[in-house]
Short mmCIF file of C-alpha atoms and ligand atoms in Angstrom, two decimals:
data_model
loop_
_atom_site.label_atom_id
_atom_site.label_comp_id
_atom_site.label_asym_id
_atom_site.label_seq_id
_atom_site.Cartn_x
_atom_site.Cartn_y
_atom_site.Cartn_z
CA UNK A 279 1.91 20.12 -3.39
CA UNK A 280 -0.47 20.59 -5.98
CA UNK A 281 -0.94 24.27 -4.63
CA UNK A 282 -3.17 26.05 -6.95
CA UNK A 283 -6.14 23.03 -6.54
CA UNK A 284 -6.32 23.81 -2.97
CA UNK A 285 -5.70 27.31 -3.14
CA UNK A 286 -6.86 29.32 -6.02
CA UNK A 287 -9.69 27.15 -7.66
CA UNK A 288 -10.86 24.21 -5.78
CA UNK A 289 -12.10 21.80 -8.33
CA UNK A 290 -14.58 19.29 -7.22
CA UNK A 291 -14.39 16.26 -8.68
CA UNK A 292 -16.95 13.48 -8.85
CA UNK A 293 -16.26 10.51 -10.73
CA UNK A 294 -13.26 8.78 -12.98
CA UNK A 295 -12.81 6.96 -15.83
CA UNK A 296 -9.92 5.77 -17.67
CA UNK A 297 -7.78 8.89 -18.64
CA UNK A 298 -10.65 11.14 -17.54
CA UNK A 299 -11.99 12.21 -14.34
CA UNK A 300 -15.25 14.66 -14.02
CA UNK A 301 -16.03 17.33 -12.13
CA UNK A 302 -19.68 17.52 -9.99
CA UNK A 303 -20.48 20.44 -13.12
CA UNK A 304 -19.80 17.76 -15.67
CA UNK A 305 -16.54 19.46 -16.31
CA UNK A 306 -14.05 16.50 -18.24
CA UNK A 307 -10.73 16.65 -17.35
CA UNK A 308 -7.51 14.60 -18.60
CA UNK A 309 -6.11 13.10 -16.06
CA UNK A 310 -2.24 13.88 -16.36
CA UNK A 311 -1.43 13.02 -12.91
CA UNK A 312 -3.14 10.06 -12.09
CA UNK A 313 -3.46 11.88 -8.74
CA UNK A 314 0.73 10.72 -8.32
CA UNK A 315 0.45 7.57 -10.24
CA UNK A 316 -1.91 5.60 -8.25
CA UNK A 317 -3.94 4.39 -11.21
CA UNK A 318 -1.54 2.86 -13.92
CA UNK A 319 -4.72 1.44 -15.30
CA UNK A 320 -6.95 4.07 -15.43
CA UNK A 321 -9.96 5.46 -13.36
CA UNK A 322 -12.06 2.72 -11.97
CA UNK A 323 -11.10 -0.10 -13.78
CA UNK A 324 -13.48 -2.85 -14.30
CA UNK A 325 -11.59 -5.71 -13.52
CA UNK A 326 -9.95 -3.69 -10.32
CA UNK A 327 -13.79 -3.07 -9.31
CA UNK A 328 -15.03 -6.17 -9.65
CA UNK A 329 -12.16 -8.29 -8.08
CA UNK A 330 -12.25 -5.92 -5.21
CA UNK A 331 -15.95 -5.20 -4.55
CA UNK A 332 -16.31 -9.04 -4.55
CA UNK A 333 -13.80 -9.75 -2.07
CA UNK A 334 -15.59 -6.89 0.11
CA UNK A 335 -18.71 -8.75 0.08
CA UNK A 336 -17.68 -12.10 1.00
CA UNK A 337 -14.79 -11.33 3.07
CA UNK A 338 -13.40 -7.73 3.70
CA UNK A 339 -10.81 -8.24 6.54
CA UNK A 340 -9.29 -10.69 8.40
CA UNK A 341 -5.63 -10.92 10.25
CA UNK A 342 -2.82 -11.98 8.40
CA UNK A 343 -2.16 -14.83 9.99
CA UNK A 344 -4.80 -16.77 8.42
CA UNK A 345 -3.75 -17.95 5.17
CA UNK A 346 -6.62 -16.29 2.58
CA UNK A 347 -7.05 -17.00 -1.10
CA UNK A 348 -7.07 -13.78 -2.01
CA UNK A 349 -3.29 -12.86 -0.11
CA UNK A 350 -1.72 -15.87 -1.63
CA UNK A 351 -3.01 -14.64 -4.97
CA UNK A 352 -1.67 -11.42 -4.44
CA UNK A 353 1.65 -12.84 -3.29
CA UNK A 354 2.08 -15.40 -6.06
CA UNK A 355 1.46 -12.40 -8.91
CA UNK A 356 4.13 -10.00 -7.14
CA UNK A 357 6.64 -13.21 -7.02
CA UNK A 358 5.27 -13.71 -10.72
CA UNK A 359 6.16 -10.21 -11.26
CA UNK A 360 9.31 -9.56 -9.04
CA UNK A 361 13.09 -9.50 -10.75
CA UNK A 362 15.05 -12.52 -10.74
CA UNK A 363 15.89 -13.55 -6.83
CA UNK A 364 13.75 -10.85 -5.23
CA UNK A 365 10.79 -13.14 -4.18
CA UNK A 366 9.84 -12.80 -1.01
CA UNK A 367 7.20 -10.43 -0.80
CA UNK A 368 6.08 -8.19 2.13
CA UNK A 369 3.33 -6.47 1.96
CA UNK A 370 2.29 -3.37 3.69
CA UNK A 371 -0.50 -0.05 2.70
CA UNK A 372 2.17 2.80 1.24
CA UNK A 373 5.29 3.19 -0.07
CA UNK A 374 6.82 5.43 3.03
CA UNK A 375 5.72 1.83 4.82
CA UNK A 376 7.64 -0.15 2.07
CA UNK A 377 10.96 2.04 2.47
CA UNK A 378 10.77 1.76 6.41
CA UNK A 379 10.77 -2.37 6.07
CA UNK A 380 13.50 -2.21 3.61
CA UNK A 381 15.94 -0.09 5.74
CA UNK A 382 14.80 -2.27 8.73
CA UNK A 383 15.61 -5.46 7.06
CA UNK A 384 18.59 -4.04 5.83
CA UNK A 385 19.77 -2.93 9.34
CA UNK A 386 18.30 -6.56 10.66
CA UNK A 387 20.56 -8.42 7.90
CA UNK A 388 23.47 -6.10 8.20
CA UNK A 389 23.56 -5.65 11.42
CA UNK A 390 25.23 -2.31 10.57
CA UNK A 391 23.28 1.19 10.90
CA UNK A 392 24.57 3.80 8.44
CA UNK A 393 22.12 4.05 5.42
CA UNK A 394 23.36 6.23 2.23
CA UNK A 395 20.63 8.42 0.45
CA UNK A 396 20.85 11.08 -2.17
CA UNK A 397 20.24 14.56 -2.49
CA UNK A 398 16.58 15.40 -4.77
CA UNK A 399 15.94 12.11 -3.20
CA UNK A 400 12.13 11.11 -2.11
CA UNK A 401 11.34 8.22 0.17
CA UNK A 402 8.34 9.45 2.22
CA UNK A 403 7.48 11.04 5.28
CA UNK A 404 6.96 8.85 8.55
CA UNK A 405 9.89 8.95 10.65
CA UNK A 406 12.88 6.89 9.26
CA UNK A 407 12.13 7.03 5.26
CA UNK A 408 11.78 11.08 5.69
CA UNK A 409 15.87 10.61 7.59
CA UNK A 410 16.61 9.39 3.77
CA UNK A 411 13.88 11.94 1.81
CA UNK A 412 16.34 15.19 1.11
CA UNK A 413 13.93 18.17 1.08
CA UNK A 414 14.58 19.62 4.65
CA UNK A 415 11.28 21.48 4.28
CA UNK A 416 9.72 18.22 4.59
CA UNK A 417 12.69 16.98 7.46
CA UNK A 418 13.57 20.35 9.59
CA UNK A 419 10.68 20.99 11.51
CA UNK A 420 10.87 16.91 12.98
CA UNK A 421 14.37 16.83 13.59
CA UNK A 422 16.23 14.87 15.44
CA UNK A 423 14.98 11.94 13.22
CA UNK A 424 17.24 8.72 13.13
CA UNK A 425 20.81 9.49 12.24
CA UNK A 426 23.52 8.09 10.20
CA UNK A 427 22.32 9.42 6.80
CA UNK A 428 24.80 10.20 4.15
CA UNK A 429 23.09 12.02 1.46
CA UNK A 430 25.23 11.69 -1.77
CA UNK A 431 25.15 13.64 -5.05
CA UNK A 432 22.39 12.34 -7.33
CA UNK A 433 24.26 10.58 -10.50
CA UNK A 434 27.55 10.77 -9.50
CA UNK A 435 29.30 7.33 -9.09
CA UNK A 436 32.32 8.51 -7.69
CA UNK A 437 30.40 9.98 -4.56
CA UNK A 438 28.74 6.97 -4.19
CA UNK A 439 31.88 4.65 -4.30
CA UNK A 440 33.24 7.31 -1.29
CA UNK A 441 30.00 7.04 0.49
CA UNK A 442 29.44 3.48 0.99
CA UNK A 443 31.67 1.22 2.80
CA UNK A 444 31.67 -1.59 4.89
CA UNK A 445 29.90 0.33 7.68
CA UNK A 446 27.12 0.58 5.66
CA UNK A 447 23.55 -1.11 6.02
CA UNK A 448 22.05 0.16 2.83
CA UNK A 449 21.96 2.75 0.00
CA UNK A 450 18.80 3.69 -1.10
CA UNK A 451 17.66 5.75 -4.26
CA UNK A 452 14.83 6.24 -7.25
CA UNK A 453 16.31 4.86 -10.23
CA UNK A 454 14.64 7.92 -11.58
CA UNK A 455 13.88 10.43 -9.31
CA UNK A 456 10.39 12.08 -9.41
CA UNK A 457 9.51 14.18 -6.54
CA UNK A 458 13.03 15.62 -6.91
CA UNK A 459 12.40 17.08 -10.47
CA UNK A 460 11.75 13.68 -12.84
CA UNK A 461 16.29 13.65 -12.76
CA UNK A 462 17.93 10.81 -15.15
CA UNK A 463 20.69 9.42 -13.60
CA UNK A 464 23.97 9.09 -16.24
CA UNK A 465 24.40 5.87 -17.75
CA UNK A 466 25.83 3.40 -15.72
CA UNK A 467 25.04 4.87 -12.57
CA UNK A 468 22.42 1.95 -11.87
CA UNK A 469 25.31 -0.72 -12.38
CA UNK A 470 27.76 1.37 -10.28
CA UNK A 471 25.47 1.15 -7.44
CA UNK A 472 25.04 -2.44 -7.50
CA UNK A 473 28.62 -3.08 -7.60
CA UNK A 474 29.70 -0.98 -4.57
CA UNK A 475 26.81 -2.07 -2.49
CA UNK A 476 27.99 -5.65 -3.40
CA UNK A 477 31.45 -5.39 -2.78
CA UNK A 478 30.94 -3.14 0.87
CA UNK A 479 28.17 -5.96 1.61
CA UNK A 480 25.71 -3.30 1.71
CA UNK A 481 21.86 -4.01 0.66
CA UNK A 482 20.99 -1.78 -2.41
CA UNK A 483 17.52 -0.63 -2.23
CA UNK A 484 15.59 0.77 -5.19
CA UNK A 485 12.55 2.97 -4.50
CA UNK A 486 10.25 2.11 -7.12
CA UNK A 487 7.22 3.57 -5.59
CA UNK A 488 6.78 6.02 -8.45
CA UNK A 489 8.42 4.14 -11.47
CA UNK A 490 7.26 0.55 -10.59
CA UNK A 491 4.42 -0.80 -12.29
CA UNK A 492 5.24 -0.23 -15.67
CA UNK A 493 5.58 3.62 -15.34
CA UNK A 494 8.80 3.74 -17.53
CA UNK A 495 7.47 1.51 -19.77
CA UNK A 496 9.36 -1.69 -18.33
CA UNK A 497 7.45 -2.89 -14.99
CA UNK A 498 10.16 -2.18 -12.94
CA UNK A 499 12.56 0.59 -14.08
CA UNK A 500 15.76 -0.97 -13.26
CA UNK A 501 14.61 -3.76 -15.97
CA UNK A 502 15.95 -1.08 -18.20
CA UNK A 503 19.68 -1.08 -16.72
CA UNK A 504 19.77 -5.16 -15.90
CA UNK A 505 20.24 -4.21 -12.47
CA UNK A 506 18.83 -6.12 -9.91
CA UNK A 507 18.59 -4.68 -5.70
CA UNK A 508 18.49 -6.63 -2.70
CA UNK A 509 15.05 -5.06 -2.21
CA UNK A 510 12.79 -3.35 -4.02
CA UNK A 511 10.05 -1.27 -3.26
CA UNK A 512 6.89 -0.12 -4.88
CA UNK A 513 3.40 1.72 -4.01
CA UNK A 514 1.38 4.15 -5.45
CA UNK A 515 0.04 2.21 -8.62
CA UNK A 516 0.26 -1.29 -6.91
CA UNK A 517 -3.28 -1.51 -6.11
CA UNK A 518 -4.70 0.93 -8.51
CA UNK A 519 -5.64 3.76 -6.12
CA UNK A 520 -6.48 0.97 -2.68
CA UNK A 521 -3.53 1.86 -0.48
CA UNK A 522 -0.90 -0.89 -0.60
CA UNK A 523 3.03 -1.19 -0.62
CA UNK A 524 5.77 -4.10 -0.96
CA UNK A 525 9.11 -4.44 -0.26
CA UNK A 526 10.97 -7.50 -3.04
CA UNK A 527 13.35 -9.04 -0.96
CA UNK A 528 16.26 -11.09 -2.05
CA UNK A 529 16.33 -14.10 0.74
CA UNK A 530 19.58 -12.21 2.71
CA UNK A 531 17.59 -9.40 3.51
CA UNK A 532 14.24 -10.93 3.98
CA UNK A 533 13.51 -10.17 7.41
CA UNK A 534 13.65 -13.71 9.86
CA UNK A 535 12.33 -11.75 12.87
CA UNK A 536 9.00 -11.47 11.66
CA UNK A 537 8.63 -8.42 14.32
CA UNK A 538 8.02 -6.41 11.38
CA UNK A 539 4.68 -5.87 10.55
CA UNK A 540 1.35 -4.28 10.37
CA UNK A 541 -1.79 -5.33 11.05
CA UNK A 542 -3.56 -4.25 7.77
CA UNK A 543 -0.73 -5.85 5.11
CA UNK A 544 -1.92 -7.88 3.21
CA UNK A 545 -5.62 -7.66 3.68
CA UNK A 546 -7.82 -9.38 1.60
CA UNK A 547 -9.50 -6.39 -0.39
CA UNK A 548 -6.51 -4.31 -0.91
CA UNK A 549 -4.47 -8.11 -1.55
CA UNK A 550 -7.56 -8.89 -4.71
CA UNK A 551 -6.78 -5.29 -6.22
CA UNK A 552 -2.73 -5.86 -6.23
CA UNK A 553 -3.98 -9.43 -7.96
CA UNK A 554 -6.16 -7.80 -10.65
CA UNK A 555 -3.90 -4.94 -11.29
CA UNK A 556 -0.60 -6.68 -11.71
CA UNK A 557 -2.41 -9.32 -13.96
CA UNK A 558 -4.13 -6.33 -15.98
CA UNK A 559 -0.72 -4.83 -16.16
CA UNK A 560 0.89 -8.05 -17.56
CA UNK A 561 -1.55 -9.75 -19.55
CA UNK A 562 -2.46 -6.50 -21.17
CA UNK A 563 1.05 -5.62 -21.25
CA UNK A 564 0.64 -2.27 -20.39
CA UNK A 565 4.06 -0.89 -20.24
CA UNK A 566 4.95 -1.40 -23.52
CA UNK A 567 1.92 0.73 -24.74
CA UNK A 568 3.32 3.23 -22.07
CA UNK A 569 6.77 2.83 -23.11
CA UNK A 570 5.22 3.53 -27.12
CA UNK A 571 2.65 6.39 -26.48
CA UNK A 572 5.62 7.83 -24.14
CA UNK A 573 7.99 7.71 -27.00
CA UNK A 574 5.47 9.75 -28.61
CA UNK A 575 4.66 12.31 -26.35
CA UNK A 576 8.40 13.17 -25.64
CA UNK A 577 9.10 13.29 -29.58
CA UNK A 578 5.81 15.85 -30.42
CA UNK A 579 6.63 17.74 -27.07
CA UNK A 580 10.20 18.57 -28.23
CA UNK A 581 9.19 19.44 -31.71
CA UNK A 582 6.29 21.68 -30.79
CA UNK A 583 7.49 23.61 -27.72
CA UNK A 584 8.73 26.79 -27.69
CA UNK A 585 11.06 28.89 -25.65
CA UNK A 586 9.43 28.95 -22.58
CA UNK A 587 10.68 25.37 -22.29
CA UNK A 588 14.09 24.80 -20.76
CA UNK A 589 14.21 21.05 -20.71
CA UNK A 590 12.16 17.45 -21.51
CA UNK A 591 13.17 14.52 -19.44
CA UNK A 592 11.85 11.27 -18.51
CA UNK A 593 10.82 7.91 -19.78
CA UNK A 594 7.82 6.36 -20.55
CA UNK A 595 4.72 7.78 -19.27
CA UNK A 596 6.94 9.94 -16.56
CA UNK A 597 7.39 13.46 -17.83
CA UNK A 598 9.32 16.48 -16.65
CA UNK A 599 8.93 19.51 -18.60
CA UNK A 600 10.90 22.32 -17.22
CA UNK A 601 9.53 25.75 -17.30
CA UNK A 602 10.87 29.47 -17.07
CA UNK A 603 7.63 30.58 -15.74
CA UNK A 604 7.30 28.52 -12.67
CA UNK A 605 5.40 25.42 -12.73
CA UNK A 606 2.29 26.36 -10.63
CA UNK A 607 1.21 28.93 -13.02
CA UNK A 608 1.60 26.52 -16.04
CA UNK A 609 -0.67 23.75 -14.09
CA UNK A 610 -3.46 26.59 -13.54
CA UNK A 611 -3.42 27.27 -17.34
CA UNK A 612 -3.79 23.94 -18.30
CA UNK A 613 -6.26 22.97 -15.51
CA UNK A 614 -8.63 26.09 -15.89
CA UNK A 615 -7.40 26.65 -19.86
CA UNK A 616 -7.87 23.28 -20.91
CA UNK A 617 -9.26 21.17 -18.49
CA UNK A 618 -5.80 19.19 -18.15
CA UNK A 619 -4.53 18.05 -14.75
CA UNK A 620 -1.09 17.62 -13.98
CA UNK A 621 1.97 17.80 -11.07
CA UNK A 622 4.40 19.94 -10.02
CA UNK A 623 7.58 18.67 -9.08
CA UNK A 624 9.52 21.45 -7.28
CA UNK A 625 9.23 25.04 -8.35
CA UNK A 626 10.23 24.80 -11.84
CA UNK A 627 8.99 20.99 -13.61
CA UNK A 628 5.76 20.48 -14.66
CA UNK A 629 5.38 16.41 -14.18
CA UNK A 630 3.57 14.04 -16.09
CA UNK A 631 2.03 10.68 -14.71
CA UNK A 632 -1.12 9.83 -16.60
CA UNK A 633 -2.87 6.52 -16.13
CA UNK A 634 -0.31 4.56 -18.59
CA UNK A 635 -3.54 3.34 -20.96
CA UNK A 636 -3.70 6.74 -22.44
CA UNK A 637 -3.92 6.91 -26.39
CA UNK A 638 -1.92 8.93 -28.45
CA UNK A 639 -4.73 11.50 -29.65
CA UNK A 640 -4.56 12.11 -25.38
CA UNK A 641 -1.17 12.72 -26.15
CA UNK A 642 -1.71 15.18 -28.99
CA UNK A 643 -4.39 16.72 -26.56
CA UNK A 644 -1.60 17.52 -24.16
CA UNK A 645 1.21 18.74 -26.82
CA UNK A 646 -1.12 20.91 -28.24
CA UNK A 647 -2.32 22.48 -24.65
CA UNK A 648 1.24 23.01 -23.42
CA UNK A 649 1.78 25.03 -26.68
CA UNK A 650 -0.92 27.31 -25.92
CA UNK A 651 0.37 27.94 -22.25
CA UNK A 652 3.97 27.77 -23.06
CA UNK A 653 4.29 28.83 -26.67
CA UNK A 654 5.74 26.69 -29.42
CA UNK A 655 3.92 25.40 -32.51
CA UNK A 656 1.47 22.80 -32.89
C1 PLP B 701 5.36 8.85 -3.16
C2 PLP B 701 6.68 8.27 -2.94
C3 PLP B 701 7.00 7.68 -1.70
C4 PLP B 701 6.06 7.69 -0.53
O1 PLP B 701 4.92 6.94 -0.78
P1 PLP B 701 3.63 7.13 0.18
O2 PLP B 701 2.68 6.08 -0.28
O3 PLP B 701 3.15 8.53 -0.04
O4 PLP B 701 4.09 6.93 1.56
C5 PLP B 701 8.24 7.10 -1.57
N1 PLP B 701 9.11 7.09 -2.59
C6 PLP B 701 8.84 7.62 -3.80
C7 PLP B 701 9.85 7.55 -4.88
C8 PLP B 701 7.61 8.25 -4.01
O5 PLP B 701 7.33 8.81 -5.19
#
C-alpha cells in the first residue's frame, strides 16, 4: 500500500481542497492520488457538500424500500449516465460490493458457475471478488475461497477465446488495469471480449471501479473501444469520497431475485452525493478536461524524463510511470521533496490519479518534480 506514509513519515493531514490537501503544519500538498481516485472532482467540492450536508439534515437514513427523492435522483443520473442498454442500476457502498453483485447476477442469469479473470487483475478483497483479484498475497492466506476461477493472460485474445466457453457464467476484467501496474490492453482486446462472451452466452463484466467516472477522459473507459458489457461496475469516484458502488446491468443479468442486497445501498446521503457528482461530472464535462490536461502530462513527461524512466502508460488522468529505482523510494522524494502525493502500483510504477479538475501548471508542477527525483530535463 502506500508504505512509506504509514511507515517512514506519517503525514497528518487536515483539510482538502480541489487538487490540494493540507497538512495540520500548514504543509500544501498536490494531491496526485486522490487518495485512489475517490475524488474525480476535487477535495470537498461545493456542490458535493452542499447536496450532501442537506440531505443529512433533513433526512440521513432510511431503508431502501421506501421510495426517497434523493435515491430516485441518484438512480435516474446513473441511468442518465450508463452505456446504451445497461440501465438498471444497483446500488451498493464499494466497488469489491459492486463486483460481488455482478458475478452473482451473472451466476443467477447463467445459471452456470465458472467465472474467467485475468492475471494483474484487481477486483477487491471480500470473499468472492478477491477468488477473481490475482495477487495471491492478497488471496493465499484466505484460501479455500470460491472456486472455478480461470485466470487468463492479461491482453491476449487468444487465451481468452480458450478460456471461455459455454460453461462459463462470466469474464471479468479492468479495461485498463490499475492496481496491476496501470497495463493497456492491445487494441482490440476490448471487442474480442465482447464477442466471445456473446457467442459462449457468457456475461462480460467490466470493472470500472478505477477508470469509471471520467478517469480516462471518457466517463466510462470502454466508451473509448465502443464496447458495451452486460454489467458494469464502478466505485471509488462515484460519490466523491462517500462510500458507494453500482453494478450497470443490461436487463438479462439484472438480478429478478431481489435476495441481493444490502441494507445501506442506496441511502439517501451517499444517493445525493452520486447525484451531485455525476451531474458535476457531466454538466462540467469533466473528462474531456481530464482527457486534455492528460494529453499533456503524458506528452511533457516523455519529453522531460530521463533514464531512470523505463516506461509511460496510461490514459487520461491515469498514469503509470515505471521506475528502475523502485517506486516507494520515488513517492518519498516527491512527498517529502516536493510536497507531491502519489501511488504505487506494485514494486516498480509510480501511479497517477489526481482529482481530474487539475490545471495544466499542476501538471508542469509534477513533470518538473519527477525530473528532480528521477532525472531528465525540465
Ligand atoms: C479499488 C478497486 C476495487 C475494489 O474497490 P473497493 O471499494 O476498495 O472495494 C475493485 N476493482 C478495481 C479495479 C479497483 O481499482
Amino acid at each position: 500500500m502506500s508504505g512509506f506514509v504509514h511507515s517512514e513519515k506519517p503525514i497528518r493531514l487536515e483539510r482538502g481542497e480541489g487538487v490540494h490537501l493540507y497538512g495540520e503544519d500548514g504543509t500544501q500538498y498536490l494531491d496526485c492520488g486522490a487518495s485512489y481516485a475517490c475524488t474525480p472532482l476535487g477535495h470537498s467540492h461545493p456542490s458535493v457538500t452542499e447536496a450532501a450536508r442537506e440531505q443529512l439534515e433533513r433526512l440521513t437514513f432510511v431503508q431502501a424500500s421506501y421510495p426517497v427523492e434523493a435515491r430516485e435522483r441518484a438512480n435516474a443520473a446513473l441511468e442518465a449516465a450508463a452505456p446504451e442498454g445497461l440501465e438498471n442500476v444497483w446500488l451498493c457502498n464499494s466497488g469489491t460490493e459492486a463486483n460481488e453483485a455482478a458475478l452473482k447476477f451473472a451466476r443467477s442469469a447463467t445459471g452456470r458457475s465458472k467465472i474467467v479473470a485475468t492475471m494483474q487483475g484487481f477486483h477487491g478483497r471480500t470473499m468472492g471478488a478477491l477468488a477473481t483479484t490475482w495477487n495471491s498475497e492478497y488471496r493465499d492466506p484466505y484460501e479455500p475461497l470460491i472456486g472455478d476461477v480461470e485466470f487468463v493472460a492479461y491482453g491476449d485474445s487468444e487465451a481468452l477465446a480458450d478460456a471461455v466457453d459455454d460453461e462459463t457464467a462470466a469474464l471479468i476484467l479492468e479495461p485498463i488495469q490499475g492496481e496491476g501496474g496501470i497495463n493497456r490492453p492491445p487494441e482490440g482486446y476490448l471487442a474480442a471480449a465482447r464477442e466471445r462472451t456473446e457467442r459462449a452466452g457468457a456475461a462480460l463484466v467490466l470493472d470500472e471501479v478505477q477508470t469509471g467516472m471520467g478517469r480516462t477522459g471518457k466517463l466510462w473507459a470502454c466508451g473509448h473501444d465502443g464496447v458495451t458489457p452486460d454489467v458494469l461496475t464502478t466505485a471509488k469516484g462515484l460519490a466523491n469520497g462517500l462510500p458507494a458502488g453500482t453494478a450497470l446491468c443490461a436487463d438479462w443479468v439484472a438480478d429478478d431475485h431481489g435476495s441481493h442486497n444490502a441494507t445501506f445501498s442506496g441511502g439517501p446521503v451517499v444517493s445525493a452525493a452520486i447525484d451531485a457528482t455525476l451531474s458535476t461530472l457531466v454538466e462540467e464535462d469533466v473528462p474531456t478536461h481530464a482527457a486534455e490536461v492528460g494529453d499533456y502530462l503524458e506528452r511533457e513527461l516523455r519529453a522531460a524524463v530521463g533514464d531512470d524512466v523505463r516506461e509511460i502508460r496510461g490514459m487520461g488522468l491515469m498514469v503509470g510511470i515505471e521506475v528502475k529505482r523502485g517506486a516507494n523510494r520515488v513517492l518519498r522524494d516527491l512527498a517529502l521533496e516536493h510536497d507531491i502525493l502519489a501511488l504505487p502500483a506494485g514494486r516498480s510504477v509510480v501511479r497517477l490519479l489526481p482529482p481530474l479538475v487539475m490545471n495544466r501548471e499542476d501538471a508542469d508542477r509534477i513533470v518538473e518534480a519527477l525530473v528532480a527525483v528521477c532525472g531528465g530535463d525540465s
